[in-house]
Amino acid sequence: QGTRDHPPDQAALRDRLLAAVVACFKRHGAAAIDTPVLELRETLTGKYGEEAKLIYELQDQGGELLALRYDLTVPFARYLAMNKITNMKRYHVAKVYRRDNPAMTRGRYREFYQCDFDIAGQFDPMIPDAECLKIVHEILSDLQLGDFLIKVNDRRILNGVFAVCGIPESKFITTCSTVDKLDKIPWQDVKNEMVGEKGLSPEAADRIGEYVQLHGGLDLIERLLQDPKLSQNKLAKEGLGDMKLLFEYLTLFGITGKISFDLSLARGLDYYTGVIFEAVLLQQENDHVEEPVSVGSVAGGGRYDGLVGMFDPKGRKVPCVGVSIGIERIFSILEQRAKASGEKVRATETEVLVATPQKQLLAARLKLISELWDAGIKAEMFYKKDPKLLKQLQYCEDTGIPLAAIVGEQELTDGVVKLRDVATREEVRM
């Protein structure tokens, strides 16, 4: 449950998609790393908040309590601490595992790919953070998924809001995970959960509601900086100052049209410490599909300055900021789009089929195809001694092979090859 096989056309589509994402990461100067799919269980526990129950734990195998990785961020932090690395820009594309309730139509699986880009190191505020947002903007624009919005917030602003609304610090994280549901359920339901399950007073919940329903741009940041209560809170003031700086950089990148400062954005994970962001698709252009594909969030990330320190015996911190592209959800959309438009995805990259029109010419085919392979040309042939020419040409049409190189008795005598364009049926001897 929650896993799936990928037939060749889907695997080809996914390869194309991953190649576009990786090309963007490389354009921004990231190096690739890889980490094991298994981690010590203690490495993963206590990092994911309420989502920790979704970690796949493995049976004790000879003294080590292990679990399957839940994301690529915690293994990265562990890697930095173990190797005493204080400065790195990396990307990692790999599968992660979550014991979730699968919703296959929405691209929600128990085994799925993540594509992460992270910048680790001590830098001036908001410069790497702005680059992460630029990357999300570039990828979503490149893939032409339709209209999108990148919501931005800061954990310090949220914590400041909770503090001025009278929430005890011990309840910040659980309140955060409730606020995070605002994009899925209405405010009244969120309030009920805060009061009923999280034990906040209705008054405190209402005060939070006045803030977390706000969204805008620089104007809103300026307004909150003047807010008599928030401006007294050191954390919120810091966060708002950085948010203002971030918007200045995003203006220089020319992408603020797609960015919204949104106080309801909380991101459920425990390890975020500063800026957090999430990209959502607004609505699918659905000329062909009756049902619009509802996929919600397609990228997310933020700053996690304390995570590496958790793995360092001396508690040395390495500030980090990163982004994860929700490749499965994007893949679901592209897949449905390809299906709806009837577009055939080529599963192979074969450029030429070596064909023969008469019998007893297997040797000629084998010699020619060997020359093509040695020259780096992608070529195929039939595994039959005497295939019919019509069948060979039909195979080219079915699989999208553009050219057929035909060697018959006449061509062998003349020392040439007949090259046929499968689509136009034009032939040249060469």
GROMACS .gro file of C-alpha atoms in nm:
model
  430
    1GLN     CA    1   0.000   0.000   0.000
    2GLY     CA    2   0.123   0.347  -0.083
    3THR     CA    3   0.394   0.232  -0.324
    4ARG     CA    4   0.381   0.177  -0.697
    5ASP     CA    5   0.562   0.035  -0.997
    6HIS     CA    6   0.657   0.272  -1.276
    7PRO     CA    7   0.618   0.139  -1.631
    8PRO     CA    8   0.869   0.264  -1.891
    9ASP     CA    9   0.670   0.570  -2.009
   10GLN     CA   10   0.625   0.692  -1.649
   11ALA     CA   11   0.990   0.627  -1.567
   12ALA     CA   12   1.090   0.831  -1.876
   13LEU     CA   13   0.862   1.119  -1.771
   14ARG     CA   14   1.005   1.111  -1.418
   15ASP     CA   15   1.364   1.113  -1.553
   16ARG     CA   16   1.285   1.424  -1.755
   17LEU     CA   17   1.131   1.593  -1.454
   18LEU     CA   18   1.422   1.509  -1.222
   19ALA     CA   19   1.670   1.626  -1.487
   20ALA     CA   20   1.499   1.969  -1.502
   21VAL     CA   21   1.511   2.004  -1.122
   22VAL     CA   22   1.874   1.887  -1.093
   23ALA     CA   23   1.976   2.124  -1.377
   24CYS     CA   24   1.842   2.414  -1.167
   25PHE     CA   25   2.028   2.296  -0.854
   26LYS     CA   26   2.351   2.269  -1.054
   27ARG     CA   27   2.294   2.614  -1.207
   28HIS     CA   28   2.304   2.746  -0.850
   29GLY     CA   29   2.634   2.573  -0.774
   30ALA     CA   30   2.521   2.280  -0.559
   31ALA     CA   31   2.719   1.955  -0.526
   32ALA     CA   32   2.543   1.619  -0.499
   33ILE     CA   33   2.566   1.399  -0.190
   34ASP     CA   34   2.410   1.064  -0.101
   35THR     CA   35   2.334   0.915   0.241
   36PRO     CA   36   2.211   0.568   0.348
   37VAL     CA   37   1.840   0.491   0.341
   38LEU     CA   38   1.880   0.360   0.700
   39GLU     CA   39   1.955   0.587   0.994
   40LEU     CA   40   1.984   0.514   1.366
   41ARG     CA   41   1.639   0.550   1.515
   42GLU     CA   42   1.760   0.809   1.765
   43THR     CA   43   1.885   1.025   1.475
   44LEU     CA   44   1.528   1.066   1.351
   45THR     CA   45   1.323   1.078   1.671
   46GLY     CA   46   1.234   1.416   1.820
   47LYS     CA   47   1.288   1.609   1.494
   48TYR     CA   48   0.948   1.595   1.327
   49GLY     CA   49   0.688   1.699   1.587
   50GLU     CA   50   0.352   1.528   1.555
   51GLU     CA   51   0.464   1.362   1.232
   52ALA     CA   52   0.712   1.138   1.419
   53LYS     CA   53   0.447   0.865   1.434
   54LEU     CA   54   0.495   0.824   1.057
   55ILE     CA   55   0.858   0.707   1.088
   56TYR     CA   56   0.912   0.349   0.966
   57GLU     CA   57   1.098   0.177   1.249
   58LEU     CA   58   1.288  -0.143   1.176
   59GLN     CA   59   1.329  -0.447   1.398
   60ASP     CA   60   1.646  -0.461   1.607
   61GLN     CA   61   1.912  -0.607   1.378
   62GLY     CA   62   2.199  -0.710   1.601
   63GLY     CA   63   2.221  -0.427   1.849
   64GLU     CA   64   2.127  -0.124   1.638
   65LEU     CA   65   1.780   0.030   1.648
   66LEU     CA   66   1.725   0.158   1.295
   67ALA     CA   67   1.460   0.343   1.097
   68LEU     CA   68   1.405   0.433   0.732
   69ARG     CA   69   1.481   0.797   0.657
   70TYR     CA   70   1.177   1.024   0.677
   71ASP     CA   71   1.324   1.316   0.482
   72LEU     CA   72   1.663   1.425   0.348
   73THR     CA   73   1.719   1.718   0.587
   74VAL     CA   74   1.790   1.532   0.911
   75PRO     CA   75   2.040   1.293   0.739
   76PHE     CA   76   2.210   1.602   0.589
   77ALA     CA   77   2.243   1.764   0.933
   78ARG     CA   78   2.382   1.437   1.072
   79TYR     CA   79   2.628   1.419   0.781
   80LEU     CA   80   2.753   1.776   0.842
   81ALA     CA   81   2.803   1.713   1.216
   82MET     CA   82   2.975   1.374   1.170
   83ASN     CA   83   3.218   1.513   0.916
   84LYS     CA   84   3.268   1.851   1.092
   85ILE     CA   85   3.160   2.041   0.780
   86THR     CA   86   3.066   2.404   0.845
   87ASN     CA   87   3.007   2.524   0.491
   88MET     CA   88   2.832   2.345   0.205
   89LYS     CA   89   2.582   2.390  -0.076
   90ARG     CA   90   2.435   2.053  -0.163
   91TYR     CA   91   2.151   1.881  -0.342
   92HIS     CA   92   2.020   1.530  -0.284
   93VAL     CA   93   1.760   1.340  -0.488
   94ALA     CA   94   1.648   1.016  -0.321
   95LYS     CA   95   1.357   0.816  -0.187
   96VAL     CA   96   1.215   0.870   0.161
   97TYR     CA   97   0.965   0.665   0.361
   98ARG     CA   98   0.656   0.761   0.563
   99ARG     CA   99   0.402   0.532   0.725
  100ASP     CA  100   0.128   0.765   0.609
  101ASN     CA  101  -0.229   0.709   0.494
  102PRO     CA  102  -0.166   0.701   0.122
  103ALA     CA  103  -0.375   0.917  -0.113
  104MET     CA  104  -0.243   0.803  -0.451
  105THR     CA  105  -0.451   1.048  -0.658
  106ARG     CA  106  -0.299   1.342  -0.471
  107GLY     CA  107   0.057   1.217  -0.508
  108ARG     CA  108   0.078   1.106  -0.142
  109TYR     CA  109   0.277   0.783  -0.103
  110ARG     CA  110   0.464   0.583   0.160
  111GLU     CA  111   0.775   0.565  -0.058
  112PHE     CA  112   0.855   0.870  -0.269
  113TYR     CA  113   1.131   1.087  -0.408
  114GLN     CA  114   1.243   1.412  -0.253
  115CYS     CA  115   1.463   1.667  -0.425
  116ASP     CA  116   1.643   1.885  -0.172
  117PHE     CA  117   1.871   2.187  -0.207
  118ASP     CA  118   2.040   2.328   0.106
  119ILE     CA  119   2.293   2.596   0.194
  120ALA     CA  120   2.487   2.538   0.518
  121GLY     CA  121   2.719   2.799   0.668
  122GLN     CA  122   2.745   3.132   0.846
  123PHE     CA  123   2.641   3.405   0.600
  124ASP     CA  124   2.484   3.750   0.608
  125PRO     CA  125   2.109   3.739   0.681
  126MET     CA  126   1.858   3.641   0.414
  127ILE     CA  127   2.093   3.613   0.114
  128PRO     CA  128   2.088   3.230   0.098
  129ASP     CA  129   1.719   3.232   0.200
  130ALA     CA  130   1.635   3.455  -0.096
  131GLU     CA  131   1.825   3.220  -0.330
  132CYS     CA  132   1.618   2.921  -0.208
  133LEU     CA  133   1.298   3.110  -0.298
  134LYS     CA  134   1.444   3.203  -0.636
  135ILE     CA  135   1.512   2.832  -0.701
  136VAL     CA  136   1.150   2.740  -0.623
  137HIS     CA  137   1.035   3.018  -0.857
  138GLU     CA  138   1.269   2.901  -1.136
  139ILE     CA  139   1.167   2.534  -1.112
  140LEU     CA  140   0.791   2.598  -1.100
  141SER     CA  141   0.821   2.844  -1.391
  142ASP     CA  142   1.037   2.604  -1.596
  143LEU     CA  143   0.794   2.315  -1.552
  144GLN     CA  144   0.497   2.529  -1.666
  145LEU     CA  145   0.260   2.388  -1.407
  146GLY     CA  146   0.026   2.687  -1.420
  147ASP     CA  147  -0.018   2.965  -1.167
  148PHE     CA  148   0.156   2.926  -0.830
  149LEU     CA  149   0.211   3.123  -0.511
  150ILE     CA  150   0.502   3.101  -0.266
  151LYS     CA  151   0.390   3.171   0.090
  152VAL     CA  152   0.659   3.299   0.328
  153ASN     CA  153   0.660   3.339   0.705
  154ASP     CA  154   0.910   3.321   0.992
  155ARG     CA  155   0.898   3.097   1.297
  156ARG     CA  156   1.022   3.390   1.511
  157ILE     CA  157   0.725   3.605   1.400
  158LEU     CA  158   0.486   3.319   1.481
  159ASN     CA  159   0.644   3.258   1.822
  160GLY     CA  160   0.626   3.633   1.887
  161VAL     CA  161   0.256   3.629   1.797
  162PHE     CA  162   0.196   3.336   2.035
  163ALA     CA  163   0.387   3.516   2.312
  164VAL     CA  164   0.193   3.844   2.283
  165CYS     CA  165  -0.133   3.645   2.270
  166GLY     CA  166  -0.046   3.491   2.607
  167ILE     CA  167   0.044   3.135   2.499
  168PRO     CA  168   0.298   2.961   2.727
  169GLU     CA  169   0.622   2.871   2.550
  170SER     CA  170   0.567   2.501   2.619
  171LYS     CA  171   0.268   2.515   2.381
  172PHE     CA  172   0.437   2.702   2.091
  173ILE     CA  173   0.520   2.390   1.889
  174THR     CA  174   0.179   2.220   1.926
  175THR     CA  175   0.000   2.550   1.852
  176CYS     CA  176   0.221   2.581   1.546
  177SER     CA  177   0.110   2.246   1.407
  178THR     CA  178  -0.256   2.348   1.456
  179VAL     CA  179  -0.207   2.684   1.279
  180ASP     CA  180  -0.043   2.488   0.995
  181LYS     CA  181  -0.384   2.336   0.914
  182LEU     CA  182  -0.536   2.675   0.820
  183ASP     CA  183  -0.482   2.614   0.449
  184LYS     CA  184  -0.691   2.295   0.470
  185ILE     CA  185  -0.966   2.376   0.722
  186PRO     CA  186  -1.151   2.700   0.814
  187TRP     CA  187  -1.044   2.920   1.108
  188GLN     CA  188  -1.336   2.807   1.327
  189ASP     CA  189  -1.215   2.442   1.311
  190VAL     CA  190  -0.858   2.550   1.386
  191LYS     CA  191  -0.982   2.751   1.685
  192ASN     CA  192  -1.183   2.454   1.811
  193GLU     CA  193  -0.872   2.234   1.796
  194MET     CA  194  -0.665   2.497   1.983
  195VAL     CA  195  -0.924   2.522   2.260
  196GLY     CA  196  -1.049   2.161   2.268
  197GLU     CA  197  -0.731   1.962   2.207
  198LYS     CA  198  -0.443   2.198   2.281
  199GLY     CA  199  -0.599   2.356   2.592
  200LEU     CA  200  -0.577   2.725   2.494
  201SER     CA  201  -0.835   2.973   2.621
  202PRO     CA  202  -1.092   3.091   2.361
  203GLU     CA  203  -0.969   3.452   2.414
  204ALA     CA  204  -0.608   3.357   2.338
  205ALA     CA  205  -0.721   3.163   2.030
  206ASP     CA  206  -0.917   3.469   1.907
  207ARG     CA  207  -0.614   3.693   1.958
  208ILE     CA  208  -0.402   3.447   1.752
  209GLY     CA  209  -0.677   3.448   1.487
  210GLU     CA  210  -0.644   3.824   1.438
  211TYR     CA  211  -0.282   3.773   1.328
  212VAL     CA  212  -0.271   3.438   1.151
  213GLN     CA  213  -0.541   3.536   0.901
  214LEU     CA  214  -0.327   3.822   0.765
  215HIS     CA  215  -0.130   3.801   0.441
  216GLY     CA  216   0.030   4.056   0.209
  217GLY     CA  217   0.367   4.197   0.113
  218LEU     CA  218   0.607   4.470   0.230
  219ASP     CA  219   0.312   4.689   0.337
  220LEU     CA  220   0.200   4.422   0.588
  221ILE     CA  221   0.555   4.383   0.723
  222GLU     CA  222   0.574   4.762   0.778
  223ARG     CA  223   0.233   4.757   0.949
  224LEU     CA  224   0.334   4.477   1.188
  225LEU     CA  225   0.663   4.653   1.268
  226GLN     CA  226   0.443   4.941   1.396
  227ASP     CA  227   0.209   4.703   1.584
  228PRO     CA  228   0.220   4.818   1.953
  229LYS     CA  229   0.222   4.460   2.092
  230LEU     CA  230   0.439   4.279   1.835
  231SER     CA  231   0.704   4.552   1.815
  232GLN     CA  232   0.766   4.498   2.190
  233ASN     CA  233   0.854   4.131   2.130
  234LYS     CA  234   1.224   4.079   2.057
  235LEU     CA  235   1.175   3.760   1.851
  236ALA     CA  236   0.894   3.901   1.636
  237LYS     CA  237   1.087   4.223   1.577
  238GLU     CA  238   1.394   4.029   1.461
  239GLY     CA  239   1.181   3.811   1.232
  240LEU     CA  240   0.999   4.111   1.081
  241GLY     CA  241   1.328   4.293   1.024
  242ASP     CA  242   1.467   3.993   0.837
  243MET     CA  243   1.140   3.950   0.645
  244LYS     CA  244   1.171   4.311   0.525
  245LEU     CA  245   1.527   4.243   0.411
  246LEU     CA  246   1.416   3.922   0.237
  247PHE     CA  247   1.150   4.112   0.041
  248GLU     CA  248   1.413   4.368  -0.068
  249TYR     CA  249   1.626   4.084  -0.214
  250LEU     CA  250   1.324   3.915  -0.374
  251THR     CA  251   1.237   4.248  -0.537
  252LEU     CA  252   1.588   4.256  -0.688
  253PHE     CA  253   1.535   3.900  -0.816
  254GLY     CA  254   1.209   4.024  -0.970
  255ILE     CA  255   0.988   3.753  -0.818
  256THR     CA  256   0.776   3.931  -0.554
  257GLY     CA  257   0.469   3.901  -0.780
  258LYS     CA  258   0.449   3.533  -0.681
  259ILE     CA  259   0.540   3.577  -0.311
  260SER     CA  260   0.296   3.630  -0.024
  261PHE     CA  261   0.393   3.702   0.338
  262ASP     CA  262   0.137   3.477   0.506
  263LEU     CA  263   0.106   3.458   0.884
  264SER     CA  264  -0.094   3.134   0.873
  265LEU     CA  265   0.202   2.942   0.731
  266ALA     CA  266   0.356   2.736   1.011
  267ARG     CA  267   0.509   2.417   0.857
  268GLY     CA  268   0.458   2.129   1.097
  269LEU     CA  269   0.822   2.025   1.148
  270ASP     CA  270   0.997   2.102   1.476
  271TYR     CA  271   1.338   2.191   1.340
  272TYR     CA  272   1.257   2.522   1.165
  273THR     CA  273   1.397   2.829   1.343
  274GLY     CA  274   1.353   3.124   1.104
  275VAL     CA  275   1.214   3.184   0.758
  276ILE     CA  276   0.972   2.916   0.635
  277PHE     CA  277   0.808   2.890   0.295
  278GLU     CA  278   0.573   2.675   0.092
  279ALA     CA  279   0.475   2.687  -0.275
  280VAL     CA  280   0.118   2.602  -0.374
  281LEU     CA  281  -0.041   2.560  -0.716
  282LEU     CA  282  -0.342   2.785  -0.744
  283GLN     CA  283  -0.565   2.602  -0.986
  284GLN     CA  284  -0.498   2.366  -1.270
  285GLU     CA  285  -0.555   2.483  -1.623
  286ASN     CA  286  -0.795   2.208  -1.710
  287ASP     CA  287  -0.899   2.228  -2.073
  288HIS     CA  288  -0.908   1.847  -2.093
  289VAL     CA  289  -0.971   1.733  -1.738
  290GLU     CA  290  -1.321   1.744  -1.588
  291GLU     CA  291  -1.186   1.729  -1.233
  292PRO     CA  292  -0.911   1.979  -1.150
  293VAL     CA  293  -0.616   1.802  -0.992
  294SER     CA  294  -0.603   1.918  -0.633
  295VAL     CA  295  -0.241   1.884  -0.528
  296GLY     CA  296  -0.181   2.171  -0.286
  297SER     CA  297   0.177   2.221  -0.178
  298VAL     CA  298   0.450   2.142  -0.435
  299ALA     CA  299   0.759   2.275  -0.254
  300GLY     CA  300   0.852   2.379   0.096
  301GLY     CA  301   1.143   2.460   0.319
  302GLY     CA  302   1.297   2.703   0.559
  303ARG     CA  303   1.579   2.785   0.794
  304TYR     CA  304   1.691   2.532   1.056
  305ASP     CA  305   1.985   2.676   1.249
  306GLY     CA  306   1.974   2.436   1.545
  307LEU     CA  307   1.954   2.095   1.377
  308VAL     CA  308   2.323   2.028   1.307
  309GLY     CA  309   2.409   2.119   1.668
  310MET     CA  310   2.183   1.837   1.790
  311PHE     CA  311   2.423   1.585   1.633
  312ASP     CA  312   2.748   1.753   1.735
  313PRO     CA  313   2.894   1.620   2.064
  314LYS     CA  314   3.007   1.976   2.148
  315GLY     CA  315   2.678   2.127   2.028
  316ARG     CA  316   2.851   2.337   1.759
  317LYS     CA  317   2.584   2.494   1.540
  318VAL     CA  318   2.588   2.526   1.162
  319PRO     CA  319   2.315   2.756   1.030
  320CYS     CA  320   2.125   2.602   0.736
  321VAL     CA  321   1.846   2.693   0.498
  322GLY     CA  322   1.697   2.464   0.237
  323VAL     CA  323   1.412   2.373   0.009
  324SER     CA  324   1.246   2.048  -0.092
  325ILE     CA  325   1.064   2.010  -0.424
  326GLY     CA  326   0.754   1.788  -0.404
  327ILE     CA  327   0.841   1.588  -0.709
  328GLU     CA  328   0.566   1.323  -0.667
  329ARG     CA  329   0.290   1.580  -0.668
  330ILE     CA  330   0.433   1.757  -0.970
  331PHE     CA  331   0.471   1.416  -1.138
  332SER     CA  332   0.100   1.339  -1.072
  333ILE     CA  333   0.002   1.661  -1.249
  334LEU     CA  334   0.228   1.606  -1.550
  335GLU     CA  335   0.113   1.245  -1.575
  336GLN     CA  336  -0.255   1.340  -1.573
  337ARG     CA  337  -0.184   1.616  -1.822
  338ALA     CA  338  -0.006   1.375  -2.060
  339LYS     CA  339  -0.297   1.129  -2.027
  340ALA     CA  340  -0.560   1.397  -2.094
  341SER     CA  341  -0.386   1.534  -2.403
  342GLY     CA  342  -0.322   1.184  -2.542
  343GLU     CA  343   0.047   1.276  -2.574
  344LYS     CA  344   0.263   0.965  -2.605
  345VAL     CA  345   0.573   0.967  -2.390
  346ARG     CA  346   0.865   0.790  -2.558
  347ALA     CA  347   1.007   0.532  -2.320
  348THR     CA  348   1.337   0.489  -2.509
  349GLU     CA  349   1.581   0.721  -2.685
  350THR     CA  350   1.662   0.493  -2.978
  351GLU     CA  351   1.764   0.702  -3.282
  352VAL     CA  352   1.777   0.434  -3.551
  353LEU     CA  353   1.652   0.081  -3.617
  354VAL     CA  354   1.882  -0.135  -3.831
  355ALA     CA  355   1.652  -0.324  -4.069
  356THR     CA  356   1.685  -0.572  -4.357
  357PRO     CA  357   1.432  -0.634  -4.637
  358GLN     CA  358   1.543  -0.984  -4.745
  359LYS     CA  359   1.638  -1.312  -4.578
  360GLN     CA  360   1.989  -1.424  -4.480
  361LEU     CA  361   2.112  -1.073  -4.390
  362LEU     CA  362   2.155  -1.108  -4.014
  363ALA     CA  363   2.534  -1.075  -4.046
  364ALA     CA  364   2.499  -0.741  -4.228
  365ARG     CA  365   2.266  -0.611  -3.955
  366LEU     CA  366   2.498  -0.720  -3.675
  367LYS     CA  367   2.801  -0.557  -3.842
  368LEU     CA  368   2.618  -0.228  -3.906
  369ILE     CA  369   2.461  -0.203  -3.559
  370SER     CA  370   2.797  -0.270  -3.396
  371GLU     CA  371   2.949   0.021  -3.593
  372LEU     CA  372   2.662   0.248  -3.484
  373TRP     CA  373   2.695   0.150  -3.116
  374ASP     CA  374   3.073   0.203  -3.128
  375ALA     CA  375   3.010   0.550  -3.272
  376GLY     CA  376   2.782   0.631  -2.976
  377ILE     CA  377   2.458   0.613  -3.174
  378LYS     CA  378   2.150   0.474  -2.998
  379ALA     CA  379   2.040   0.183  -3.218
  380GLU     CA  380   1.818  -0.126  -3.204
  381MET     CA  381   1.744  -0.426  -3.425
  382PHE     CA  382   1.504  -0.722  -3.427
  383TYR     CA  383   1.624  -1.040  -3.255
  384LYS     CA  384   1.506  -1.255  -3.543
  385LYS     CA  385   1.712  -1.397  -3.827
  386ASP     CA  386   1.468  -1.297  -4.101
  387PRO     CA  387   1.214  -1.038  -3.984
  388LYS     CA  388   0.963  -0.889  -4.230
  389LEU     CA  389   1.046  -0.531  -4.336
  390LEU     CA  390   0.691  -0.411  -4.273
  391LYS     CA  391   0.706  -0.536  -3.914
  392GLN     CA  392   1.036  -0.357  -3.858
  393LEU     CA  393   0.901  -0.028  -3.992
  394GLN     CA  394   0.580  -0.065  -3.791
  395TYR     CA  395   0.791  -0.107  -3.476
  396CYS     CA  396   0.962   0.227  -3.552
  397GLU     CA  397   0.623   0.396  -3.578
  398ASP     CA  398   0.491   0.236  -3.258
  399THR     CA  399   0.792   0.329  -3.045
  400GLY     CA  400   0.875   0.666  -3.205
  401ILE     CA  401   1.212   0.566  -3.355
  402PRO     CA  402   1.273   0.840  -3.614
  403LEU     CA  403   1.506   0.659  -3.859
  404ALA     CA  404   1.550   0.315  -4.012
  405ALA     CA  405   1.886   0.213  -4.163
  406ILE     CA  406   1.804  -0.048  -4.426
  407VAL     CA  407   2.067  -0.285  -4.575
  408GLY     CA  408   1.942  -0.513  -4.852
  409GLU     CA  409   2.131  -0.715  -5.115
  410GLN     CA  410   2.146  -0.416  -5.351
  411GLU     CA  411   2.282  -0.186  -5.076
  412LEU     CA  412   2.550  -0.446  -4.987
  413THR     CA  413   2.656  -0.471  -5.353
  414ASP     CA  414   2.675  -0.090  -5.384
  415GLY     CA  415   2.843  -0.046  -5.044
  416VAL     CA  416   2.572   0.194  -4.917
  417VAL     CA  417   2.297   0.210  -4.655
  418LYS     CA  418   1.944   0.328  -4.726
  419LEU     CA  419   1.829   0.572  -4.457
  420ARG     CA  420   1.452   0.607  -4.422
  421ASP     CA  421   1.275   0.888  -4.236
  422VAL     CA  422   0.996   0.693  -4.063
  423ALA     CA  423   0.755   0.989  -4.039
  424THR     CA  424   0.785   1.126  -4.396
  425ARG     CA  425   0.886   0.791  -4.558
  426GLU     CA  426   1.158   0.971  -4.755
  427GLU     CA  427   1.468   0.761  -4.830
  428VAL     CA  428   1.828   0.852  -4.910
  429ARG     CA  429   2.118   0.624  -4.998
  430MET     CA  430   2.445   0.702  -4.827
   0.00000   0.00000   0.00000
